mmCIF file of C-alpha atoms in Angstrom:
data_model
loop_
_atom_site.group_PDB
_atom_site.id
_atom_site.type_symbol
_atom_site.label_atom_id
_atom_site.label_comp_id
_atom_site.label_asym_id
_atom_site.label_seq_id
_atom_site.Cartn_x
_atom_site.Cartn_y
_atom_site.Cartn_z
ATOM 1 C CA UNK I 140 -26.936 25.431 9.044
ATOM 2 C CA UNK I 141 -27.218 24.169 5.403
ATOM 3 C CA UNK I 142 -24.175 22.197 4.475
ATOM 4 C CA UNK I 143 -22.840 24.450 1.835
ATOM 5 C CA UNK I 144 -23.038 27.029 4.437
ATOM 6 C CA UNK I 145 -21.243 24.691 7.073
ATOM 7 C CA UNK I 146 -19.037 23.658 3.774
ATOM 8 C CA UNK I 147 -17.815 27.323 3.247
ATOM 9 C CA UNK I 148 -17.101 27.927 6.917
ATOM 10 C CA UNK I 149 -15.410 25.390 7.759
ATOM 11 C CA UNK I 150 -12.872 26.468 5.197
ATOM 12 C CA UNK I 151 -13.003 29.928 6.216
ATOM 13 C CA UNK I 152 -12.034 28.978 9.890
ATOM 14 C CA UNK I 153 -9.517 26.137 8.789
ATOM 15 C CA UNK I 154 -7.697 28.907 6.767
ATOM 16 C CA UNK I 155 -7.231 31.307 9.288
ATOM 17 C CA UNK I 156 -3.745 29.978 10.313
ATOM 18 C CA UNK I 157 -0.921 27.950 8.050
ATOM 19 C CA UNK I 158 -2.038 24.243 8.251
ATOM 20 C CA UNK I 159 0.349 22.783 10.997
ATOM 21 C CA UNK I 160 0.876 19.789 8.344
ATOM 22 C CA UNK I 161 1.207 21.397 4.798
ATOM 23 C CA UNK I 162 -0.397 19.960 1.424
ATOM 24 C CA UNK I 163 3.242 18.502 0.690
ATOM 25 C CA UNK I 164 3.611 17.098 4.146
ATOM 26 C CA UNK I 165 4.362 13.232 3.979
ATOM 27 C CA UNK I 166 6.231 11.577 6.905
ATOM 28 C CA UNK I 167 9.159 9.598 5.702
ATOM 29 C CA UNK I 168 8.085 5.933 5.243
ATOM 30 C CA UNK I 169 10.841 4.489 7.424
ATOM 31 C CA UNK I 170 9.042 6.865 10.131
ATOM 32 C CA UNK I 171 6.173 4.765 9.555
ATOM 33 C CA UNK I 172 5.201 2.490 12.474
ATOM 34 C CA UNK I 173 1.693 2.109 12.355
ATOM 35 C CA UNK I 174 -0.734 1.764 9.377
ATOM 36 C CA UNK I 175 -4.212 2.283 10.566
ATOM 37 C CA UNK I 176 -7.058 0.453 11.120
ATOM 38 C CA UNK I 177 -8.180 -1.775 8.061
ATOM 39 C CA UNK I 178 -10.825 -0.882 5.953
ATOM 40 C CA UNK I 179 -13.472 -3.107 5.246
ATOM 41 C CA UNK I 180 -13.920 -5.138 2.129
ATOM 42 C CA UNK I 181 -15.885 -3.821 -0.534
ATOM 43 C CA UNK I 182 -18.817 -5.417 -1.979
ATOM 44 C CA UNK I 183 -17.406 -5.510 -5.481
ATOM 45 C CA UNK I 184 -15.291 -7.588 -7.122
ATOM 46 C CA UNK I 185 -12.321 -6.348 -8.965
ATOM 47 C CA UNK I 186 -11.361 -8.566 -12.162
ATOM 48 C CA UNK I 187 -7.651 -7.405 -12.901
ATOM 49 C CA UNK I 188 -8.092 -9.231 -16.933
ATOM 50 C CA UNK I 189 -10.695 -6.627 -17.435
ATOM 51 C CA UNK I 190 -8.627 -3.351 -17.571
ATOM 52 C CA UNK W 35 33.393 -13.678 -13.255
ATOM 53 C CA UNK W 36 35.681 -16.495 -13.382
ATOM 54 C CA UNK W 37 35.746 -19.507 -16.008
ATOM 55 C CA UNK W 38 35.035 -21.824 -13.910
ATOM 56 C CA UNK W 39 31.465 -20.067 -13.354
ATOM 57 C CA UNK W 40 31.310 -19.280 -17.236
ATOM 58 C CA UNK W 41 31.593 -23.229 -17.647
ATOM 59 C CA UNK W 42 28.933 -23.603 -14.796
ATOM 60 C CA UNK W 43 26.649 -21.566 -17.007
ATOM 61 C CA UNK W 44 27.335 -23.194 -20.158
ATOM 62 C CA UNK W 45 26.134 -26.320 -19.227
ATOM 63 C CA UNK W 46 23.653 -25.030 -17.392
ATOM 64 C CA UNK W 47 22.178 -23.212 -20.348
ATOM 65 C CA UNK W 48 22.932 -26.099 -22.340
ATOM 66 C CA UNK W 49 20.159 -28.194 -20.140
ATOM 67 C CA UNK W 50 17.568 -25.231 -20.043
ATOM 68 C CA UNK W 51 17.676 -25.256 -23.808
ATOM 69 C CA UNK W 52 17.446 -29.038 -24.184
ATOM 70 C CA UNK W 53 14.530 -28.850 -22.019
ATOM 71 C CA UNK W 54 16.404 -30.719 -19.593
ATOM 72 C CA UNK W 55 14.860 -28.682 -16.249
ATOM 73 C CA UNK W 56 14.889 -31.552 -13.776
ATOM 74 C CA UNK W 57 18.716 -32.163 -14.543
ATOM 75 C CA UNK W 58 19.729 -28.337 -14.628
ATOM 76 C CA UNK W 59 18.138 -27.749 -11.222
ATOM 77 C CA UNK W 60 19.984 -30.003 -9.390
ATOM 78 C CA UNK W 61 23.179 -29.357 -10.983
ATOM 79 C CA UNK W 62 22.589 -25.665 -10.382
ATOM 80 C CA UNK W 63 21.499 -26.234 -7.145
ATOM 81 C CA UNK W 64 24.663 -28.525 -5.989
ATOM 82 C CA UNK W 65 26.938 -25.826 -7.247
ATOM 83 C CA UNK W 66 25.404 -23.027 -5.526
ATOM 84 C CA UNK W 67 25.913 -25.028 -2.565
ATOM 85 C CA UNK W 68 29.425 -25.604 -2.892
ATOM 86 C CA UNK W 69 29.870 -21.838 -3.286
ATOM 87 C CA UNK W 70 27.719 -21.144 -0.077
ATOM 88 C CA UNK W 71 30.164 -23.582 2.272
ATOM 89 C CA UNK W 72 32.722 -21.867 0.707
ATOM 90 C CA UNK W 73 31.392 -18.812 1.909
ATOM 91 C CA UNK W 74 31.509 -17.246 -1.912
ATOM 92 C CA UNK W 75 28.548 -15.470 -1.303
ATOM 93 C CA UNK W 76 28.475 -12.877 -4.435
ATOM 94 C CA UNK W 77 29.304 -15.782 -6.530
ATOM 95 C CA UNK W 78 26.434 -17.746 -5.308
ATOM 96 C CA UNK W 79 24.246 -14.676 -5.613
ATOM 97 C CA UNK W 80 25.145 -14.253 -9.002
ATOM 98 C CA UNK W 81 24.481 -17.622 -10.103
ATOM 99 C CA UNK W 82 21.559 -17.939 -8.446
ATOM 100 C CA UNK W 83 19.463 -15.233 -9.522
ATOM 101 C CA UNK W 84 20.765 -16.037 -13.329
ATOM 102 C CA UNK W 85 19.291 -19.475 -12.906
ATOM 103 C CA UNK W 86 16.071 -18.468 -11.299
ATOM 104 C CA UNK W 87 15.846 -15.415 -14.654
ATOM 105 C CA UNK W 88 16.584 -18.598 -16.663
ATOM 106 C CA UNK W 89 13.771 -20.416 -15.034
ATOM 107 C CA UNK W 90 11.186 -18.309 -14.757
ATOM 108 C CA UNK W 91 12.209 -18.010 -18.836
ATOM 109 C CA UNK W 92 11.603 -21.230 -19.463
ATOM 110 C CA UNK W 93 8.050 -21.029 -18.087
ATOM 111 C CA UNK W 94 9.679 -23.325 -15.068
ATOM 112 C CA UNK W 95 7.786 -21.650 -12.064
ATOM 113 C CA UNK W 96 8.373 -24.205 -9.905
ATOM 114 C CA UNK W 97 11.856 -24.180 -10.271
ATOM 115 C CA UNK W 98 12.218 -20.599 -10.675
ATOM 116 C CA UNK W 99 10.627 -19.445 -7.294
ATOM 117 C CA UNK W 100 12.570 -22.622 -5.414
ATOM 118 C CA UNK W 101 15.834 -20.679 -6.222
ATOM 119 C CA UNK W 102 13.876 -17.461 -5.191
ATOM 120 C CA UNK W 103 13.702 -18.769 -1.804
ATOM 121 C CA UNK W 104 17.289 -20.197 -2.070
ATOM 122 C CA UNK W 105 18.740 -16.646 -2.822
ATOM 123 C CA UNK W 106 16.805 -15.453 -0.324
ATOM 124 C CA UNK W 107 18.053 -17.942 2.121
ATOM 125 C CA UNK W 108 22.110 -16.954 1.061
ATOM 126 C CA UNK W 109 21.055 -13.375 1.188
ATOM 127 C CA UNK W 110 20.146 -13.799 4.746
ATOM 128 C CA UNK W 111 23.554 -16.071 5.273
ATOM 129 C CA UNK W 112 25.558 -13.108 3.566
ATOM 130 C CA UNK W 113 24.168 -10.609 5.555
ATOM 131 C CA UNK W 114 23.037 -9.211 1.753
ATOM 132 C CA UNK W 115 22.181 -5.099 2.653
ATOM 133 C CA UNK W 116 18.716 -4.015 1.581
ATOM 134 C CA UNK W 117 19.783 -1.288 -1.296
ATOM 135 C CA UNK W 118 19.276 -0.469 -4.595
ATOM 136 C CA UNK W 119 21.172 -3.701 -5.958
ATOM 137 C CA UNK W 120 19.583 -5.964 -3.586
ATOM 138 C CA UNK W 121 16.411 -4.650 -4.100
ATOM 139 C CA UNK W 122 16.498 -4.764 -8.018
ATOM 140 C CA UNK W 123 18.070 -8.075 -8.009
ATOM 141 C CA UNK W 124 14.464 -9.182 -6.523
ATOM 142 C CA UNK W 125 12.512 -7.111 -8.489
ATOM 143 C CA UNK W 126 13.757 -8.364 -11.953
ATOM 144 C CA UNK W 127 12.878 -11.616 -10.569
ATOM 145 C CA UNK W 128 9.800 -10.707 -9.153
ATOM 146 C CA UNK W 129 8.266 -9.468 -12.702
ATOM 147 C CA UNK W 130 9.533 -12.930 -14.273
ATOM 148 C CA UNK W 131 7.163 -15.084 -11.916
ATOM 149 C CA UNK W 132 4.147 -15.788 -13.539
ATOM 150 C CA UNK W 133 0.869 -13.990 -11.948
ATOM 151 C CA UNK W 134 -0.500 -18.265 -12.364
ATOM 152 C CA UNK W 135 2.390 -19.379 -10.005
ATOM 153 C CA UNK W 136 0.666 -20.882 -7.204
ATOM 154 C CA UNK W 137 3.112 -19.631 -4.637
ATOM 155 C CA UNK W 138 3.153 -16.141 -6.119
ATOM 156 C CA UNK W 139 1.984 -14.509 -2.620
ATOM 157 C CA UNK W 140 4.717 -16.664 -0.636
ATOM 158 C CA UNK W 141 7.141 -15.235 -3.235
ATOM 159 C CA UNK W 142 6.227 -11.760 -2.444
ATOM 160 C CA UNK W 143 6.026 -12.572 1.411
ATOM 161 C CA UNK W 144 9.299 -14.012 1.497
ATOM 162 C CA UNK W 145 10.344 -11.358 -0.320
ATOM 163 C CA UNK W 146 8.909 -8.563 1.874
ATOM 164 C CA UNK W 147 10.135 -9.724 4.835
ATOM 165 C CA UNK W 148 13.696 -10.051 3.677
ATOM 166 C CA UNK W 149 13.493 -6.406 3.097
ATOM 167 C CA UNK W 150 11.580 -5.654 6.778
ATOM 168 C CA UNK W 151 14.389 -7.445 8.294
ATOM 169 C CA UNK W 152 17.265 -5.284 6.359
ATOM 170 C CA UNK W 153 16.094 -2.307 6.050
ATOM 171 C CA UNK W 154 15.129 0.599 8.217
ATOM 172 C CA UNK W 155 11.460 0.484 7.378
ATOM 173 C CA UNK W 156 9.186 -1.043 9.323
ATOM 174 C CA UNK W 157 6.937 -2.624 6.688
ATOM 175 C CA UNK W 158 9.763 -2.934 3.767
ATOM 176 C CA UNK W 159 11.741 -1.641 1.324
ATOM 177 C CA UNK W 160 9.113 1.252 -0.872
ATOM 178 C CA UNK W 161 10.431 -0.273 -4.343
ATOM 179 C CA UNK W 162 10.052 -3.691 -3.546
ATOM 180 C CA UNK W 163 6.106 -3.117 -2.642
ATOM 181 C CA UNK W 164 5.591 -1.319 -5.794
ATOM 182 C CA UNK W 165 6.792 -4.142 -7.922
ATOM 183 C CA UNK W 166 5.146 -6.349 -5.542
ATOM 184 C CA UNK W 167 1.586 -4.605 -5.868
ATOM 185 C CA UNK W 168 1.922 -4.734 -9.716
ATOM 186 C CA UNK W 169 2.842 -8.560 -9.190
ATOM 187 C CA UNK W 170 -0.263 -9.492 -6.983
ATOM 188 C CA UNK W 171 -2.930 -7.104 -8.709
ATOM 189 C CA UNK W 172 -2.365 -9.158 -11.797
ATOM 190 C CA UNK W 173 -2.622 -12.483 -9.879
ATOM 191 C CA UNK W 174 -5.620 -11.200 -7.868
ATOM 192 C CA UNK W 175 -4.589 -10.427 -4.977
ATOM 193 C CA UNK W 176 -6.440 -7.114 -5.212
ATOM 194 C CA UNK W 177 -6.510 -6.450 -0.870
ATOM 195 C CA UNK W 178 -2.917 -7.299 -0.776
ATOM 196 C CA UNK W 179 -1.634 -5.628 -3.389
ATOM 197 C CA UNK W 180 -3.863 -2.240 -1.936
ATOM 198 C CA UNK W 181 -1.642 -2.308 1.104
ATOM 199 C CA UNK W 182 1.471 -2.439 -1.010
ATOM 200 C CA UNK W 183 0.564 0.198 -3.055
ATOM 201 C CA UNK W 184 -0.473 2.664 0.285
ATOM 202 C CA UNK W 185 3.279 1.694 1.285
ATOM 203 C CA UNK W 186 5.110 2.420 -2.184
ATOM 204 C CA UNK W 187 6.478 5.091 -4.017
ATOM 205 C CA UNK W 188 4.803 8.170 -6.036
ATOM 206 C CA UNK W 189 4.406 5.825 -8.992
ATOM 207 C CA UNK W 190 2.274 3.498 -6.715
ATOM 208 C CA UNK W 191 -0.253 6.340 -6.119
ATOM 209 C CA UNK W 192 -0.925 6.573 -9.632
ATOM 210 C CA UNK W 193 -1.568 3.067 -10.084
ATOM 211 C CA UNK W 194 -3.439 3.022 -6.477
ATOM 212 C CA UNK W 195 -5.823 5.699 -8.853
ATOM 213 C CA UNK W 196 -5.909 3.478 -11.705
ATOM 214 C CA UNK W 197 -6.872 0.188 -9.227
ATOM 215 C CA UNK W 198 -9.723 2.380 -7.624
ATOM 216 C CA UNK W 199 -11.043 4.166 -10.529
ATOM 217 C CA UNK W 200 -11.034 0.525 -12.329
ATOM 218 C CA UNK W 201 -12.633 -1.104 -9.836
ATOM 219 C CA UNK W 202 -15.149 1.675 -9.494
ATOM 220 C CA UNK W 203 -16.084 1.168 -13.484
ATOM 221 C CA UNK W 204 -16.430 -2.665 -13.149
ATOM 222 C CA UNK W 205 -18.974 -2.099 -9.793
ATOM 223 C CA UNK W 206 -21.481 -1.593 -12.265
ATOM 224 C CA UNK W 207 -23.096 1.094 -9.228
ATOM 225 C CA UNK W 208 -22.081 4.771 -10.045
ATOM 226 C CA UNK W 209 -23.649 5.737 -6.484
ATOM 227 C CA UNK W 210 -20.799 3.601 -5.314
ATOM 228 C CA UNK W 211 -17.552 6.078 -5.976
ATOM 229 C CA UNK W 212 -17.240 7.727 -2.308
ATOM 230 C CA UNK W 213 -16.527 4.066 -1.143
ATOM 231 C CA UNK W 214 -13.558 3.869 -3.315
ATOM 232 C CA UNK W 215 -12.009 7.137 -3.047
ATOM 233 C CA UNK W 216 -12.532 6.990 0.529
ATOM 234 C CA UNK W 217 -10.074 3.954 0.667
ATOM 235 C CA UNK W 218 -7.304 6.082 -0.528
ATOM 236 C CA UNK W 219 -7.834 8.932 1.860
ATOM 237 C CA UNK W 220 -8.139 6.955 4.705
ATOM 238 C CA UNK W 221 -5.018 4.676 3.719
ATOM 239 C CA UNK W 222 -3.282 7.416 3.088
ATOM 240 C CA UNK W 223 -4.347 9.683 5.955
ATOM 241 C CA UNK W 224 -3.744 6.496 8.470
ATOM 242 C CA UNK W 225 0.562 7.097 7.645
ATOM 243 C CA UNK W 226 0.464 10.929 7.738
ATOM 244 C CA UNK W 227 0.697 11.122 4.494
ATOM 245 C CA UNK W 228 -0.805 14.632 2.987
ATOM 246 C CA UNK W 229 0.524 14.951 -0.337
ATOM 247 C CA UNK W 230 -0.543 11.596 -1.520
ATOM 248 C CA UNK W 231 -4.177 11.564 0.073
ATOM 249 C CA UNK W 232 -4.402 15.177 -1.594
ATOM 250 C CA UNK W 233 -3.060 14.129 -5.062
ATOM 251 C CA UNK W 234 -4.622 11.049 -5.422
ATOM 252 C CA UNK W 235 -8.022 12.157 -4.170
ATOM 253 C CA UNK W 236 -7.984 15.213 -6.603
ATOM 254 C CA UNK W 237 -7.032 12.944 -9.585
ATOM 255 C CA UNK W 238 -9.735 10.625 -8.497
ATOM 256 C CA UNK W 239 -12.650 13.565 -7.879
ATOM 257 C CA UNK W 240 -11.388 15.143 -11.389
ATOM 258 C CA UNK W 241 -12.071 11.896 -13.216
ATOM 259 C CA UNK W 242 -15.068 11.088 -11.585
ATOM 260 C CA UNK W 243 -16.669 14.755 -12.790
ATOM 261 C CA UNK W 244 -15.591 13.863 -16.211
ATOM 262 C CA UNK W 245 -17.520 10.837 -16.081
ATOM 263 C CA UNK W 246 -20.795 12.050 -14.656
ATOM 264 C CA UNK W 247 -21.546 15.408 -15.745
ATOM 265 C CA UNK W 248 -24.222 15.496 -13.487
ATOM 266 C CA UNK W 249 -22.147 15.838 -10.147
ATOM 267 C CA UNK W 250 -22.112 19.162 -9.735
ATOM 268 C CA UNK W 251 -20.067 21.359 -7.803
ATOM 269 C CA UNK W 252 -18.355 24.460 -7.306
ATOM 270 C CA UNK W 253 -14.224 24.852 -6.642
ATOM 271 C CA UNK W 254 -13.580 26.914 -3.470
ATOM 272 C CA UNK W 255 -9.991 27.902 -2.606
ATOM 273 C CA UNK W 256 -9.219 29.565 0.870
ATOM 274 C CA UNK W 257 -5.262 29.581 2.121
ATOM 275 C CA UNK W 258 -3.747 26.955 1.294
ATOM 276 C CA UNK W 259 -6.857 24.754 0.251
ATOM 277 C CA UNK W 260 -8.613 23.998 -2.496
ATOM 278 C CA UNK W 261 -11.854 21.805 -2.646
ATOM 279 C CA UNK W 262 -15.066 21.252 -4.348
ATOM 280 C CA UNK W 263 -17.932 21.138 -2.957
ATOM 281 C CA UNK W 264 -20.674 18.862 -4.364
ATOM 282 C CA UNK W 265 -24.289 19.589 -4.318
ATOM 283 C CA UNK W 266 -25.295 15.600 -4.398
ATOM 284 C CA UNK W 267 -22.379 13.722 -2.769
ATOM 285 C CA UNK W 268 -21.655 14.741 0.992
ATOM 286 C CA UNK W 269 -19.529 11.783 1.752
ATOM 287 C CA UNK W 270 -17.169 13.796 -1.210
ATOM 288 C CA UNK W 271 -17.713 16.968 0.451
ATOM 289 C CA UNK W 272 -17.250 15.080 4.007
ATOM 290 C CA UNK W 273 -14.178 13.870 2.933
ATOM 291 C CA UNK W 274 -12.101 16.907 1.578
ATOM 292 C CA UNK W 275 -13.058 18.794 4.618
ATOM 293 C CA UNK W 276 -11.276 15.773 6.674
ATOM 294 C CA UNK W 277 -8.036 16.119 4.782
ATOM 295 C CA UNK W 278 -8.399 19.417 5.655
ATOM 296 C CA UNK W 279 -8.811 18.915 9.376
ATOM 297 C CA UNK W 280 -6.460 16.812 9.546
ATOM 298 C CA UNK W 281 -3.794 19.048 7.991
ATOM 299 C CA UNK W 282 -4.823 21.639 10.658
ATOM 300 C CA UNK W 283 -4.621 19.962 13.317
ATOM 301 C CA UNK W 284 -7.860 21.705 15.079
ATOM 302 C CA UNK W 285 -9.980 19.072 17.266
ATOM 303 C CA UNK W 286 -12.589 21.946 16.983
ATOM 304 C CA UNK W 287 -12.633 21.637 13.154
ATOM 305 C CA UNK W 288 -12.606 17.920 13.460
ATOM 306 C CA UNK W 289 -15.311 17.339 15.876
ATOM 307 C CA UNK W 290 -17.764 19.697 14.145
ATOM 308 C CA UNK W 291 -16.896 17.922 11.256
ATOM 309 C CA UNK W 292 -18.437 14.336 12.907
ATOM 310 C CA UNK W 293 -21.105 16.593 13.916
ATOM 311 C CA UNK W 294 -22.432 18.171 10.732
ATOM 312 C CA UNK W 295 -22.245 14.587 9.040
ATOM 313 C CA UNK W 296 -23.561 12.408 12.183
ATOM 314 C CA UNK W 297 -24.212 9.250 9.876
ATOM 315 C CA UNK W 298 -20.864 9.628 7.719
ATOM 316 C CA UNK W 299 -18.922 9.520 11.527
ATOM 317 C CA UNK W 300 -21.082 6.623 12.321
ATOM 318 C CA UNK W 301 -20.463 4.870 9.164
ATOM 319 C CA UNK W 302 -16.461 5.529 9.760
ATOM 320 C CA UNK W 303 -15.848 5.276 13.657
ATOM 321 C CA UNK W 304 -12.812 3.249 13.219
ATOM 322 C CA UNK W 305 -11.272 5.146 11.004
ATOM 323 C CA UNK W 306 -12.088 8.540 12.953
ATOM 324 C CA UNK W 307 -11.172 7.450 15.768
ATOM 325 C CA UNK W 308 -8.080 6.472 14.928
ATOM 326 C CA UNK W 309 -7.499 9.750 12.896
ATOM 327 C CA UNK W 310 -8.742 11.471 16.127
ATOM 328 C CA UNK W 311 -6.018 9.704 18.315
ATOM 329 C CA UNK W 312 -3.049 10.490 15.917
ATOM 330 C CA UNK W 313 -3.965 14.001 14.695
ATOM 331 C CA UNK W 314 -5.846 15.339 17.171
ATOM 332 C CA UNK W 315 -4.812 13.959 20.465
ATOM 333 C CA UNK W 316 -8.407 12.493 21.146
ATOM 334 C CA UNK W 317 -7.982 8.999 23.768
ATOM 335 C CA UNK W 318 -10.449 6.857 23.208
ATOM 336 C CA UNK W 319 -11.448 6.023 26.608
ATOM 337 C CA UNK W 320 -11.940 2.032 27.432
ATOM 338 C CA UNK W 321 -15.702 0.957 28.266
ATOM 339 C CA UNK W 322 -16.171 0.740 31.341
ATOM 340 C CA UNK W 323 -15.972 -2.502 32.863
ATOM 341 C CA UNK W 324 -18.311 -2.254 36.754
ATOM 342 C CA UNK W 325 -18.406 -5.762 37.544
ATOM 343 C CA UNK W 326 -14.705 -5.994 37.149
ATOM 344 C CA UNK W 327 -13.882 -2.403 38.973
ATOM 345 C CA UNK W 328 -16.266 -3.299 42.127
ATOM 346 C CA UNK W 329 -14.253 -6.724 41.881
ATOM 347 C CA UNK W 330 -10.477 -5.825 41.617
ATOM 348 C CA UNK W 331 -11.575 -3.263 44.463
ATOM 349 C CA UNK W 332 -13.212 -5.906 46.981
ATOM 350 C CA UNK W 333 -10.029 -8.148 46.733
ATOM 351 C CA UNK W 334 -7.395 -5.035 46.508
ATOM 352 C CA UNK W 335 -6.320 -5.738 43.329
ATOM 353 C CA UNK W 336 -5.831 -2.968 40.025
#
């Protein structure tokens, strides 16, 4: 399957029932007991003076 | 406040403008301590902070973050609630300290954990880490200040946008742009939060196909979601569809998902398999250890 194929029916499937967590849906922070695993460092460098 | 306070803080303001530091700390500091046997705590608090605003003023980092510590110290003797008072009592300090001052992350640790300790969140108080990310981005403490932002309020997503799409200009690689916005979905994704990894990703995509007119792609909307798929980026296109997955829920959606973009799952097995435990259910199953199986069973052990 090409991806823009795969793409479009992957939506079409995904929209067939109301998402069980909607695109408002944030858990409260103080509900917040794990954070994930932690992403690797990026190979750039971020200079904060040059914004 | 009572005169004999106002008197304290005459004099004391009469050394900080003399340049006398050295003298007005310990002064200060023997004063506070009076009021902290004496169990005055809100007077303490009061003259504490001013002193550390009048430090930091002054350019007197050293001094000014001691007293930081100090107030954090009689908060923790005064039982000091974390709320809005607290909070901004710390934050107006915070945004004094110099983003030079060589204890700048201790400041913001200290700081953090006061806040972890009073407060029903786990990680600390939401304000506090978005004045703290602002505070160690400009010292550069750009990691740091990246967790902060993940756990701060809406105002820290825009400035967790800002950070990225920065950093993404200075890389000097335009190939380079899934790796940042991939940070924020992921970070946000990892705490269940939808509406951030959705806003923040969309402001990020939108600015990214202002600045190469050459990514194209086409907007698709079905239900509730709208995406865009990219003819020349499929981490981008891998990506949206994982928000959406996520927000559905489906380990059917999700696992076709790894298996239309095999080197994308490779590339992010941590993260998916996390994602996969918490939305989806999915254990990750231990390897298999046979020495140690065929041993614990020859000696009846588990």
């Amino acid at each position: 399957m090409s991806e823009s194929d795969f793409f479009s029916k992957f939506l079409t499937l995904a929209a067939l029932n109301e998402p069980k967590l909607s695109s408002n849906f944030r858990k409260p922070l103080h509900e917040v007991s794990n954070l994930g695993v932690s992403l690797p460092p990026l190979r750039y460098k971020y200079d904060p003076t040059k914004s | 406040m009572s005169d004999k306070l106002a008197k304290t803080l005459q004099r004391f303001n009469a050394r900080i403008e003399a340049g006398d530091f050295y003298e007005a700390h310990q002064t200060l500091r023997t004063i506070a301590n009076r009021y902290v046997r004496g169990k005055k705590y809100d007077e303490s608090i009061d003259l504490i902070t001013y002193a550390a605003g009048a430090f930091l003023k002054s350019k007197q980092g050293g001094s000014g973050t001691d007293l930081i510590f100090y107030l954090l110290e009689v908060y923790e003797l005064a039982e000091t609630p974390c709320n809005d008072s607290s909070v901004s009592r710390l934050i107006q300090l915070l945004v004094l300290v110099g983003s030079e001052e060589p204890n700048l992350k201790d400041v913001a640790t200290g700081m953090n954990n006061w806040s972890v300790k009073h407060s029903n969140y786990k990680f600390g108080d939401p304000y506090l880490h978005s004045a703290i990310a602002s505070k160690l981005l400009e010292g550069g403490f750009t990691y740091e200040a990246e967790r902060y932002l993940v756990l701060g309020t809406h105002d820290s997503v825009k400035r967790y946008v800002d950070l990225l799409w920065d950093w993404y200009k200075q890389s000097g690689d335009d190939s380079s742009f899934p790796d940042f916005i991939s940070r924020l979905i992921f970070n946000f994704l990892f705490i269940f939060n939808i509406e951030y990894a959705l806003e923040g990703s969309r402001e990020l995509l939108q600015r990214f196909t202002e600045y190469k007119p050459d990514a194209k792609f086409d907007t698709l909307e079905k239900g509730q979601y709208q995406v865009k798929y990219f003819t020349n980026y499929e981490s981008l296109n891998f990506l949206q569809l994982l928000i959406v997955a996520c927000q559905t829920k489906e380990t059917v959606l999700f696992q076709n998902l790894k298996s239309q973009y095999p080197n994308l799952a490779n590339k992010y097995t941590n993260e998916l398999q996390f994602l996969g435990q918490e939305y989806f259910g999915i254990r990750v199953e231990k390897p298999v250890n046979f020495l140690q199986d065929m041993m614990s069973g020859f000696l009846g052990g588990k």
